[in-house]
Amino acid sequence: MRSATPWSDVISYLVEATGETLYMVGVSTVIATVLGVPVGVWLQLTAKGGLRPNTAVHRVLGFVTDLGRSMPFIVLLVALTSVTRLIVGGSIGSTAVIVPLAVGAIPFVGRLVQNILSEVHVTVVEAAITTGASTLKIVRSVLIRESLPALINAIGVTVIALIGYSAMAGVIGGGGLGDLAIREGYQRFNDRVLWSTVAWLAVLTTVIQLGFTRAARAADRRRHASV
Amino acid sequence: MITVENLTKSFQGVNALNGVTLDVESGTVLGVVGPSGAGKSTLARCVALLERPDSGAIRVDGTDITSLDGSALRAARRQIGVVPQGDSLLRQRTAAGNVALPLESAGVPGPQRRTRVGELLDLVGLTDKATAYPDQLSGGQRQRIAVARALAANPSVLLADEPTSALDPETTGSVLTVLDRARAELGVTVLVVTHDMGVVRKICDDVAVLEQGRVVEHGKVLDLVGNAGSRTSSALLPAVDLNPINESAYDRVADVVLVGFAAVGALLPEAAHRFGVELNIVGGGLTRLGETPVARFRLGLNGERSDSALEWIGEAGGAVQRSLKGPQGVAA
Ligand SMILES: Nc1ncnc2c1ncn2[C@@H]1O[C@H](COP(=O)(O)OP(=O)(O)OP(=O)(O)O)[C@@H](O)[C@H]1O
Ligand SMILES: [Mg+2]
């Protein structure tokens, strides 16, 4: 039994691991949003009653999406090693984790987005169609703009989920808070590091969640407009 | 202006439209009425280019618009302003933003867009609500914004599906006034689908009655009311037989429809005077179709020249619908 890690060390561990987590999660969220939103839009456009109904495309895209979603992240992490090496030039480290995180999150975001877009009322969409708007215009100004608050919340949900997934980053040397808790805290019986990390993760996710809730509310024009 | 020719549309074996033929003259208001399931909304959706008919044509200024695609379809849609049934406004946009949508679709630049939006908000009387969001407007105000939006891109045709359903009578009046102004001030041709004959009474020049996907009656409202058997006359004119009358007190009993100020005001006293008959109004009453006063009276006549008096009323523009007592078939 060694003596407890000094607080100053705990803090520097946390700072470093937080940096790694935010880097991994941040970049993969951006990628998953940039690629996942179009997937969700495409799913909704091709759905029955969508703007460009196409059962075949919808089925195939839906199948691939759900396959991606059902894949355990740890499997994705190791299965994508060669792809990762190709993209980022290595298969170890925080940057390498971004590839499987993004790949895992794209179908997740896609389904969330499709569900949200399908909530826009058909009369509202049809009204826009009758104005002679192009499909692109309707996607942007109606589907996405009308559901922006819900979409922002969905990205928040994705960020939190990715923080969870990124805990497994340690498997390929990605570091981050999850890895800190497991390797330093749990495997070395370092309770101080373990519980500090857990507490810090709770604070971090709460703050992030709160931030997204705020942003979603700010995007919702209905509530804070003057009459 | 718009002609609908032999339009058919079926859904999984249900014939919603069974060869519908209609026309709406430029600058007039046509009301399409009929019982639930008659095919009114299907017709409206075909004209709005939201649904493709199985066969037939819809011509706007002579051009068939049913088989267009791509940018030609979008351009045709801009020619037809649509007020859809139910809530159709973007809830994340202000009233002004909603009215601007068709102008954005048409690529109208910002400054011109703002001017046009201002004009339309003025037309529908909601200038002070420009920055309000739909959730902050009443049902009638939202509907008027929907009308303003439909008119924004200067369409030649305005189509409204049940624009007043779910509105109280007073609010209904404000929405109808706006539709009427659109016709009067912008000269658009209006097609309004409704189950409410009150809408026909207040703003329609023409009416088409749809039943089971067919037009069973179509014409000018003021002509159809003079036609005793028409659905339009029974729906719009005052009832004549509310009170039982003592027929034996009269030589002749007949129903007559009078259209317009002159007829309603002067025709009956003139007839009585000319033919020296006693002429009593024993039933019916006066109503208004748009701006035009219209009366349907049950008349009781006494005097030798009663038949001649009735005949003269018919010749002078009244529609003598039936002789309840005395020789049948005295008609205009
Ligand atoms: N999308 C659809 N799929 C299947 N059947 C439909 C569809 N749209 C309309 N119908 C059928 O077509 C017929 C006409 O419907 P439509 O909605 O045009 O009637 P309507 O005159 O507007 O009636 P209401 O006054 O109740 O609105 C009905 O029998 C209806 O069930
Ligand atoms: Mg209907």
Coordinates of C-alpha atoms and ligand atoms in Angstrom, one line a residue:
Chain A
M1 CA 0.0 0.0 0.0
R2 CA 1.6 3.2 -1.1
S3 CA 0.6 6.7 0.1
A4 CA -2.3 8.6 -1.7
T5 CA -1.4 10.5 -4.8
P6 CA -1.0 14.2 -3.9
W7 CA -3.9 16.4 -5.0
S8 CA -1.7 18.5 -7.3
D9 CA -0.9 15.3 -9.2
V10 CA -4.5 14.3 -9.3
I11 CA -5.4 17.6 -10.8
S12 CA -2.8 17.5 -13.4
Y13 CA -3.9 14.0 -14.4
L14 CA -7.5 15.3 -14.7
V15 CA -6.4 18.3 -16.7
E16 CA -4.5 16.2 -19.2
A17 CA -7.2 13.5 -19.4
T18 CA -10.0 16.1 -19.8
G19 CA -8.0 17.6 -22.7
E20 CA -7.8 14.3 -24.4
T21 CA -11.5 13.5 -23.8
L22 CA -12.7 16.8 -25.1
Y23 CA -10.4 16.5 -28.1
M24 CA -11.6 13.0 -29.0
V25 CA -15.3 13.7 -28.3
G26 CA -15.2 17.2 -29.8
V27 CA -13.7 16.3 -33.1
S28 CA -15.8 13.1 -33.5
T29 CA -19.0 15.0 -32.6
V30 CA -18.2 17.5 -35.4
I31 CA -17.6 14.8 -37.9
A32 CA -20.6 12.8 -36.8
T33 CA -22.8 15.9 -37.1
V34 CA -21.5 16.9 -40.5
L35 CA -22.0 13.4 -41.8
G36 CA -24.9 12.1 -39.6
V37 CA -27.3 15.0 -40.3
P38 CA -27.2 14.4 -44.0
V39 CA -27.8 10.7 -43.3
G40 CA -30.8 11.6 -41.2
V41 CA -32.1 14.0 -43.9
W42 CA -31.7 11.4 -46.6
L43 CA -33.5 8.8 -44.5
Q44 CA -36.4 11.2 -44.0
L45 CA -36.5 12.4 -47.6
T46 CA -36.7 8.8 -48.9
A47 CA -39.2 7.7 -46.2
K48 CA -42.8 7.0 -47.1
G49 CA -44.5 10.4 -47.3
G50 CA -41.1 12.1 -47.5
L51 CA -40.2 14.7 -50.1
R52 CA -38.4 12.1 -52.3
P53 CA -40.0 8.8 -51.3
N54 CA -37.8 5.9 -52.4
T55 CA -38.4 2.6 -50.6
A56 CA -35.3 0.8 -51.9
V57 CA -32.9 3.6 -50.9
H58 CA -34.7 4.1 -47.6
R59 CA -34.5 0.4 -46.7
V60 CA -30.8 0.0 -47.6
L61 CA -29.8 3.2 -45.8
G62 CA -31.9 2.2 -42.8
F63 CA -30.4 -1.2 -42.7
V64 CA -26.8 0.1 -42.8
T65 CA -27.7 2.7 -40.2
D66 CA -29.2 0.2 -37.8
L67 CA -26.3 -2.2 -38.3
G68 CA -23.9 0.6 -37.4
R69 CA -25.9 1.5 -34.3
S70 CA -26.1 -2.1 -33.0
M71 CA -22.4 -2.6 -33.2
P72 CA -20.8 -2.5 -29.8
F73 CA -18.2 0.3 -29.7
I74 CA -15.4 -1.8 -28.4
V75 CA -15.8 -4.1 -31.4
L76 CA -15.8 -1.0 -33.7
L77 CA -12.7 0.2 -32.0
V78 CA -10.6 -2.8 -32.8
A79 CA -12.3 -3.7 -36.1
L80 CA -11.6 -0.3 -37.6
T81 CA -7.9 -0.4 -36.7
S82 CA -6.7 -0.7 -40.3
V83 CA -9.2 1.9 -41.5
T84 CA -7.9 4.2 -38.8
R85 CA -4.3 3.7 -39.8
L86 CA -5.2 4.6 -43.3
I87 CA -7.0 7.8 -42.3
V88 CA -4.8 9.2 -39.5
G89 CA -1.6 7.4 -40.2
G90 CA -1.5 5.5 -37.0
S91 CA -3.7 3.2 -34.9
I92 CA -2.7 4.3 -31.4
G93 CA -3.5 7.5 -29.5
S94 CA -6.3 10.0 -29.1
T95 CA -6.5 10.9 -32.7
A96 CA -6.8 7.2 -33.6
V97 CA -9.9 6.9 -31.4
I98 CA -11.7 9.7 -33.2
V99 CA -12.2 7.5 -36.3
P100 CA -14.2 4.7 -34.5
L101 CA -16.0 7.3 -32.3
A102 CA -17.2 9.2 -35.4
V103 CA -18.1 6.1 -37.3
G104 CA -20.1 4.8 -34.4
A105 CA -21.8 8.1 -33.9
I106 CA -22.8 8.8 -37.5
P107 CA -25.7 6.2 -37.6
F108 CA -26.7 7.2 -34.1
V109 CA -27.0 10.9 -35.1
G110 CA -28.7 9.8 -38.4
R111 CA -31.5 8.0 -36.7
L112 CA -32.0 10.7 -34.1
V113 CA -32.1 13.3 -36.8
Q114 CA -34.6 11.4 -38.9
N115 CA -36.9 10.9 -36.0
I116 CA -36.8 14.6 -35.2
L117 CA -37.4 15.7 -38.8
S118 CA -40.3 13.4 -39.1
E119 CA -42.0 15.4 -36.4
V120 CA -42.4 18.4 -38.6
H121 CA -46.1 18.5 -39.6
V122 CA -46.9 17.4 -43.1
T123 CA -49.2 20.5 -43.6
V124 CA -46.2 22.8 -42.9
V125 CA -44.0 20.9 -45.3
E126 CA -46.7 20.9 -48.0
A127 CA -47.3 24.6 -47.5
A128 CA -43.7 25.2 -48.3
I129 CA -43.9 22.9 -51.3
T130 CA -46.8 25.0 -52.7
T131 CA -44.6 28.1 -52.5
G132 CA -42.4 26.6 -55.2
A133 CA -39.5 26.0 -52.8
S134 CA -36.8 23.6 -53.9
T135 CA -36.1 20.4 -51.9
L136 CA -32.9 21.9 -50.6
K137 CA -34.7 25.0 -49.5
I138 CA -37.4 23.0 -47.7
V139 CA -34.7 20.9 -46.0
R140 CA -32.9 23.9 -44.8
S141 CA -35.7 26.4 -44.0
V142 CA -38.4 24.1 -42.9
L143 CA -37.2 20.6 -41.8
I144 CA -34.0 21.7 -40.2
R145 CA -34.9 25.2 -39.0
E146 CA -38.2 24.1 -37.5
S147 CA -36.6 21.3 -35.6
L148 CA -33.3 23.1 -34.7
P149 CA -34.0 23.1 -30.9
A150 CA -34.6 19.4 -30.9
L151 CA -31.5 18.8 -33.2
I152 CA -29.3 20.8 -30.8
N153 CA -30.5 18.6 -28.0
A154 CA -29.8 15.5 -30.0
I155 CA -26.2 16.7 -30.6
G156 CA -26.0 17.1 -26.8
V157 CA -27.2 13.6 -26.3
T158 CA -24.6 12.5 -28.8
V159 CA -21.8 14.3 -27.0
I160 CA -22.7 12.6 -23.7
A161 CA -22.9 9.2 -25.4
L162 CA -19.5 9.8 -27.0
I163 CA -18.0 10.7 -23.6
G164 CA -19.2 7.3 -22.5
Y165 CA -17.8 5.5 -25.5
S166 CA -14.5 7.3 -25.2
A167 CA -13.9 5.6 -21.9
M168 CA -12.9 2.6 -23.9
A169 CA -10.3 4.6 -25.8
G170 CA -7.6 3.2 -23.4
V171 CA -7.7 -0.1 -25.3
I172 CA -5.8 1.6 -28.1
G173 CA -4.0 4.1 -26.0
G174 CA -6.3 7.0 -26.5
G175 CA -6.2 8.2 -22.9
G176 CA -9.0 10.5 -21.7
L177 CA -11.0 10.5 -18.4
G178 CA -12.4 7.0 -18.7
D179 CA -9.0 5.6 -19.3
L180 CA -7.7 7.6 -16.3
A181 CA -10.4 6.2 -14.1
I182 CA -9.8 2.6 -15.3
R183 CA -6.1 2.4 -15.5
E184 CA -4.9 4.8 -12.8
G185 CA -7.9 4.5 -10.5
Y186 CA -9.4 1.1 -10.7
Q187 CA -6.5 -1.1 -11.8
R188 CA -4.0 0.5 -9.5
F189 CA -6.4 0.7 -6.6
N190 CA -6.0 4.5 -6.5
D191 CA -9.3 5.5 -4.9
R192 CA -8.5 9.2 -4.9
V193 CA -7.9 9.3 -8.6
L194 CA -10.9 7.0 -9.3
W195 CA -13.4 9.0 -7.3
S196 CA -12.0 12.4 -8.4
T197 CA -12.4 11.3 -12.0
V198 CA -15.9 10.1 -11.4
A199 CA -16.9 13.3 -9.7
W200 CA -15.3 15.4 -12.4
L201 CA -17.0 13.4 -15.1
A202 CA -20.4 14.0 -13.4
V203 CA -19.7 17.8 -13.3
L204 CA -18.4 17.8 -16.9
T205 CA -21.4 16.0 -18.4
T206 CA -23.8 18.1 -16.3
V207 CA -22.3 21.3 -17.6
I208 CA -22.2 20.1 -21.2
Q209 CA -25.9 18.9 -20.9
L210 CA -26.8 22.3 -19.5
G211 CA -25.0 24.1 -22.3
F212 CA -26.9 22.2 -25.0
T213 CA -30.2 22.7 -23.2
R214 CA -29.5 26.5 -23.1
A215 CA -28.5 26.6 -26.7
A216 CA -31.6 24.6 -27.8
R217 CA -33.8 27.1 -25.9
A218 CA -32.0 30.0 -27.5
A219 CA -32.7 28.5 -30.9
D220 CA -36.4 28.1 -30.1
R221 CA -37.8 31.4 -31.4
R222 CA -41.3 30.6 -30.1
R223 CA -40.7 31.2 -26.5
H224 CA -38.7 34.4 -26.0
A225 CA -40.2 36.6 -28.7
S226 CA -42.0 39.9 -27.9
V227 CA -45.6 40.1 -28.9
Chain B
M1 CA -58.6 31.5 -66.1
I2 CA -58.5 28.0 -64.5
T3 CA -60.3 25.2 -66.2
V4 CA -60.4 21.7 -64.8
E5 CA -61.2 19.1 -67.5
N6 CA -62.4 15.6 -66.8
L7 CA -60.2 15.1 -63.8
T8 CA -60.0 11.6 -62.3
K9 CA -58.1 10.4 -59.3
S10 CA -58.5 7.2 -57.3
F11 CA -56.8 5.9 -54.2
Q12 CA -56.5 2.1 -53.9
G13 CA -59.8 1.5 -55.7
V14 CA -61.6 4.5 -54.2
N15 CA -62.6 6.9 -56.9
A16 CA -62.1 10.2 -55.2
L17 CA -62.6 12.2 -58.4
N18 CA -64.8 10.8 -61.2
G19 CA -64.3 13.2 -64.2
V20 CA -64.5 16.6 -62.6
T21 CA -65.0 19.5 -65.1
L22 CA -65.0 23.1 -63.8
D23 CA -64.0 26.6 -64.8
V24 CA -63.3 29.7 -62.9
E25 CA -63.4 33.0 -64.7
S26 CA -60.6 35.4 -64.1
G27 CA -61.1 37.6 -61.0
T28 CA -64.0 35.6 -59.6
V29 CA -64.5 33.4 -56.6
L30 CA -65.6 29.8 -57.0
G31 CA -66.8 27.9 -54.0
V32 CA -66.5 24.1 -54.1
V33 CA -68.9 22.5 -51.7
G34 CA -70.2 19.1 -51.0
P35 CA -70.6 16.5 -48.4
S36 CA -67.7 14.8 -46.5
G37 CA -65.8 12.5 -48.8
A38 CA -67.1 14.1 -52.0
G39 CA -63.5 14.7 -53.2
K40 CA -63.2 18.4 -52.4
S41 CA -59.8 18.1 -50.8
T42 CA -58.6 15.8 -53.5
L43 CA -59.6 18.3 -56.1
A44 CA -57.9 21.1 -54.1
R45 CA -54.7 19.0 -53.7
C46 CA -54.6 18.4 -57.5
V47 CA -55.0 22.1 -58.2
A48 CA -52.3 22.9 -55.6
L49 CA -50.0 20.5 -57.5
L50 CA -49.6 18.3 -54.4
E51 CA -51.3 15.4 -56.0
R52 CA -51.1 14.2 -59.6
P53 CA -54.5 13.3 -61.1
D54 CA -54.8 9.9 -62.9
S55 CA -56.2 11.7 -66.0
G56 CA -57.6 15.0 -67.1
A57 CA -56.1 18.4 -67.2
I58 CA -55.9 21.5 -65.1
R59 CA -55.3 24.6 -67.2
V60 CA -54.1 27.9 -65.8
D61 CA -54.3 30.5 -68.6
G62 CA -54.6 27.7 -71.1
T63 CA -51.5 25.7 -70.0
D64 CA -51.9 22.2 -68.6
I65 CA -50.0 22.1 -65.3
T66 CA -50.7 18.5 -64.3
S67 CA -47.7 16.9 -66.0
L68 CA -44.9 19.4 -65.2
D69 CA -41.7 18.5 -63.4
G70 CA -38.7 20.1 -61.8
S71 CA -38.3 23.8 -62.2
A72 CA -41.4 24.2 -64.4
L73 CA -43.4 22.5 -61.7
R74 CA -42.0 24.9 -59.1
A75 CA -42.7 27.9 -61.3
A76 CA -46.3 26.7 -61.8
R77 CA -46.6 26.3 -58.0
R78 CA -45.7 30.0 -57.7
Q79 CA -48.6 30.8 -60.0
I80 CA -51.0 29.2 -57.5
G81 CA -51.1 30.6 -54.0
V82 CA -52.3 27.9 -51.5
V83 CA -53.9 28.4 -48.1
P84 CA -53.7 24.8 -46.8
Q85 CA -56.2 23.3 -44.4
G86 CA -55.1 23.6 -40.8
D87 CA -52.0 25.1 -39.2
S88 CA -49.4 25.5 -41.9
L89 CA -47.1 28.3 -40.7
L90 CA -43.5 27.9 -39.7
R91 CA -43.5 28.2 -35.9
Q92 CA -39.9 29.2 -35.8
R93 CA -40.5 32.2 -38.1
T94 CA -42.3 35.5 -37.4
A95 CA -45.4 36.4 -39.3
A96 CA -43.3 38.5 -41.7
G97 CA -40.8 35.7 -42.1
N98 CA -43.7 33.3 -43.0
V99 CA -45.0 35.7 -45.6
A100 CA -41.5 36.1 -47.1
L101 CA -41.1 32.3 -47.7
P102 CA -42.5 32.2 -51.3
L103 CA -40.4 35.3 -52.1
E104 CA -37.3 33.5 -51.0
S105 CA -38.3 30.5 -53.1
A106 CA -38.7 32.8 -56.1
G107 CA -35.3 34.4 -55.4
V108 CA -36.7 37.9 -54.8
P109 CA -33.9 40.1 -53.3
G110 CA -34.1 41.2 -49.6
P111 CA -35.2 44.9 -49.9
Q112 CA -37.9 44.1 -52.4
R113 CA -39.0 41.2 -50.2
R114 CA -39.4 43.4 -47.2
T115 CA -41.5 45.9 -49.2
R116 CA -43.7 43.2 -50.6
V117 CA -44.2 41.6 -47.1
G118 CA -45.2 45.0 -45.8
E119 CA -47.8 45.4 -48.5
L120 CA -49.3 42.0 -47.8
L121 CA -49.4 42.4 -44.0
D122 CA -51.2 45.6 -44.7
L123 CA -53.7 43.8 -47.0
V124 CA -54.6 41.3 -44.4
G125 CA -54.6 43.9 -41.6
L126 CA -51.8 42.5 -39.5
T127 CA -49.0 45.1 -39.9
D128 CA -48.7 45.3 -36.1
K129 CA -48.1 41.5 -35.9
A130 CA -45.1 41.5 -38.3
T131 CA -42.7 40.3 -35.6
A132 CA -45.1 38.0 -33.7
Y133 CA -44.6 34.3 -33.9
P134 CA -47.5 32.0 -34.9
D135 CA -47.8 30.7 -31.4
Q136 CA -48.6 34.3 -30.3
L137 CA -51.4 34.7 -32.9
S138 CA -55.0 33.7 -32.8
G139 CA -56.4 31.1 -35.2
G140 CA -57.9 33.7 -37.4
Q141 CA -54.8 35.8 -37.5
R142 CA -52.7 32.8 -38.3
Q143 CA -55.1 32.0 -41.2
R144 CA -54.8 35.6 -42.5
I145 CA -51.0 35.3 -42.4
A146 CA -51.4 32.1 -44.4
V147 CA -53.5 34.0 -47.0
A148 CA -50.8 36.7 -47.1
R149 CA -48.1 34.1 -47.7
A150 CA -50.2 32.5 -50.4
L151 CA -50.4 35.9 -52.2
A152 CA -46.8 36.9 -51.7
A153 CA -45.4 35.8 -55.0
N154 CA -48.2 37.5 -57.0
P155 CA -50.0 34.3 -58.0
S156 CA -52.8 34.5 -60.5
V157 CA -54.8 31.9 -58.6
L158 CA -55.5 31.6 -54.9
L159 CA -56.7 28.3 -53.6
A160 CA -58.0 27.8 -50.0
D161 CA -59.0 24.5 -48.5
E162 CA -61.5 24.9 -45.7
P163 CA -60.0 28.3 -44.7
T164 CA -62.6 28.9 -42.0
S165 CA -63.2 25.5 -40.5
A166 CA -62.5 25.6 -36.8
L167 CA -63.0 29.3 -36.6
D168 CA -65.8 31.1 -34.8
P169 CA -68.2 33.2 -36.9
E170 CA -66.6 36.5 -36.3
T171 CA -63.1 35.3 -37.1
T172 CA -64.5 33.5 -40.1
G173 CA -65.8 36.9 -41.3
S174 CA -62.3 38.4 -41.0
V175 CA -60.7 35.6 -43.1
L176 CA -63.4 35.9 -45.8
T177 CA -63.0 39.6 -45.9
V178 CA -59.3 39.1 -46.6
L179 CA -60.1 36.6 -49.4
D180 CA -62.5 39.0 -50.9
R181 CA -60.0 41.8 -50.8
A182 CA -57.5 39.6 -52.6
R183 CA -59.9 39.2 -55.4
A184 CA -61.0 42.9 -55.5
E185 CA -57.6 44.5 -55.0
L186 CA -55.2 42.1 -56.6
G187 CA -57.6 40.6 -59.2
V188 CA -56.7 37.0 -58.3
T189 CA -58.9 34.2 -59.2
V190 CA -60.0 32.4 -56.1
L191 CA -61.0 28.8 -55.6
V192 CA -62.3 28.1 -52.1
V193 CA -63.1 24.6 -50.8
T194 CA -65.6 24.6 -48.0
H195 CA -68.4 22.6 -46.4
D196 CA -69.9 25.9 -45.1
M197 CA -72.5 27.4 -47.4
G198 CA -72.0 30.6 -45.4
V199 CA -68.7 31.0 -47.3
V200 CA -70.6 30.7 -50.6
R201 CA -73.2 33.2 -49.4
K202 CA -70.6 35.8 -48.4
I203 CA -67.9 35.7 -51.1
C204 CA -68.6 33.4 -53.9
D205 CA -69.6 34.4 -57.4
D206 CA -69.8 30.8 -58.6
V207 CA -70.4 27.6 -56.9
A208 CA -69.7 23.9 -57.8
V209 CA -71.4 21.2 -55.8
L210 CA -69.4 18.0 -55.7
E211 CA -70.9 14.6 -54.8
Q212 CA -69.1 11.3 -55.0
G213 CA -66.3 12.8 -57.1
R214 CA -68.7 14.4 -59.6
V215 CA -69.9 17.9 -60.2
V216 CA -73.6 17.8 -59.8
E217 CA -74.2 21.5 -59.9
H218 CA -72.0 24.4 -61.3
G219 CA -72.8 27.9 -62.1
K220 CA -73.3 31.5 -60.9
V221 CA -74.7 31.6 -57.4
L222 CA -77.2 34.3 -58.5
D223 CA -78.4 32.2 -61.4
L224 CA -78.6 29.0 -59.3
V225 CA -80.7 30.5 -56.6
G226 CA -83.4 31.3 -59.2
N227 CA -83.6 27.6 -60.0
A228 CA -86.1 26.0 -57.7
G229 CA -84.6 22.5 -57.7
S230 CA -81.0 23.5 -57.2
R231 CA -79.1 22.5 -54.1
T232 CA -77.7 26.1 -54.0
S233 CA -81.2 27.6 -53.7
S234 CA -82.3 25.3 -51.0
A235 CA -79.1 25.9 -49.0
L236 CA -78.9 29.7 -49.4
L237 CA -82.5 31.1 -49.6
P238 CA -84.9 31.7 -46.8
A239 CA -87.4 28.9 -46.2
V240 CA -90.9 29.7 -47.5
D241 CA -92.9 27.1 -45.7
L242 CA -92.2 27.8 -42.1
N243 CA -95.7 28.9 -41.4
P244 CA -98.7 27.0 -42.7
I245 CA -101.0 29.3 -44.7
N246 CA -104.6 29.2 -45.5
E247 CA -104.5 28.5 -49.2
S248 CA -108.2 28.9 -49.6
A249 CA -107.9 32.6 -48.8
Y250 CA -106.1 33.1 -52.2
D251 CA -106.8 32.5 -55.9
R252 CA -103.1 31.8 -56.5
V253 CA -100.2 30.9 -54.3
A254 CA -96.7 31.0 -55.8
D255 CA -93.0 31.2 -54.8
V256 CA -90.8 33.8 -56.3
V257 CA -87.1 34.6 -56.1
L258 CA -86.0 38.2 -56.6
V259 CA -82.4 39.2 -57.1
G260 CA -81.0 42.7 -56.8
F261 CA -82.1 46.0 -55.2
A262 CA -84.4 46.9 -58.0
A263 CA -86.3 43.6 -58.1
V264 CA -86.6 43.2 -54.3
G265 CA -87.6 46.8 -53.8
A266 CA -90.1 47.5 -56.6
L267 CA -91.3 44.5 -58.5
L268 CA -94.1 43.2 -56.3
P269 CA -95.9 46.5 -55.7
E270 CA -95.5 47.3 -59.4
A271 CA -97.1 44.0 -60.3
A272 CA -100.0 44.5 -57.9
H273 CA -100.6 48.0 -59.2
R274 CA -100.3 47.1 -62.9
F275 CA -102.7 44.2 -62.8
G276 CA -105.0 45.4 -60.1
V277 CA -104.5 42.4 -57.9
E278 CA -104.1 41.9 -54.2
L279 CA -100.6 40.6 -53.6
N280 CA -99.6 39.4 -50.1
I281 CA -96.2 38.0 -48.9
V282 CA -97.2 35.0 -46.8
G283 CA -93.8 33.4 -46.3
G284 CA -90.1 33.5 -47.0
G285 CA -87.9 36.5 -46.5
L286 CA -84.8 38.5 -47.5
T287 CA -81.2 37.5 -47.5
R288 CA -77.9 38.8 -48.9
L289 CA -75.6 37.0 -51.3
G290 CA -72.4 39.0 -51.2
E291 CA -73.5 42.5 -51.7
T292 CA -76.7 41.5 -53.5
P293 CA -80.0 41.4 -51.7
V294 CA -82.0 38.3 -52.7
A295 CA -85.5 37.5 -51.6
R296 CA -87.6 34.3 -51.8
F297 CA -91.2 35.0 -51.0
R298 CA -94.3 32.9 -51.0
L299 CA -97.0 35.1 -52.5
G300 CA -100.7 34.9 -52.1
L301 CA -102.7 36.6 -54.9
N302 CA -106.3 37.5 -55.3
G303 CA -107.8 39.0 -58.4
E304 CA -108.8 38.0 -61.9
R305 CA -105.5 38.9 -63.5
S306 CA -103.4 37.0 -60.9
D307 CA -101.8 34.7 -63.6
S308 CA -100.9 37.7 -65.7
A309 CA -99.3 39.4 -62.7
L310 CA -97.2 36.3 -62.0
E311 CA -96.2 36.0 -65.7
W312 CA -95.2 39.7 -65.7
I313 CA -93.0 39.2 -62.6
G314 CA -91.3 36.4 -64.4
E315 CA -90.7 38.5 -67.5
A316 CA -89.4 41.4 -65.4
G317 CA -86.6 39.2 -64.0
G318 CA -88.2 37.5 -61.0
A319 CA -88.0 33.7 -60.9
V320 CA -91.5 32.4 -60.3
Q321 CA -90.7 29.0 -59.1
R322 CA -94.0 27.2 -58.8
S323 CA -97.6 27.8 -58.6
L324 CA -98.9 26.0 -55.6
K325 CA -102.4 26.8 -56.4
G326 CA -103.8 27.3 -59.8
P327 CA -102.3 26.4 -63.2
Q328 CA -98.8 24.8 -62.9
G329 CA -95.8 25.7 -64.9
V330 CA -96.0 29.5 -64.8
A331 CA -92.2 30.1 -64.8
A332 CA -89.7 32.6 -65.9
Ligands
LIG1 N1 -54.5 9.8 -49.6 C1 -55.7 9.0 -49.7 N2 -55.6 7.7 -49.6 C2 -56.7 7.0 -49.7 N3 -58.0 7.5 -49.9 C3 -58.1 8.8 -49.9 C4 -56.9 9.7 -49.8 N4 -57.4 10.9 -50.0 C5 -58.7 10.9 -50.1 N5 -59.1 9.6 -50.1 C6 -60.5 9.2 -50.3 O1 -61.1 9.9 -51.4 C7 -62.4 10.3 -51.1 C8 -62.5 11.8 -51.2 O2 -61.7 12.4 -50.1 P1 -61.6 14.0 -49.9 O3 -60.7 14.2 -48.8 O4 -61.2 14.6 -51.2 O5 -63.1 14.4 -49.5 P2 -63.6 15.8 -49.0 O6 -64.7 16.2 -49.9 O7 -62.5 16.8 -48.8 O8 -64.2 15.4 -47.6 P3 -64.2 16.3 -46.2 O9 -65.3 17.3 -46.4 O10 -64.5 15.3 -45.2 O11 -62.9 16.9 -46.1 C9 -62.7 9.8 -49.7 O12 -63.4 8.6 -49.9 C10 -61.4 9.5 -49.1 O13 -61.4 8.4 -48.2
MG2 MG -61.5 17.8 -47.2

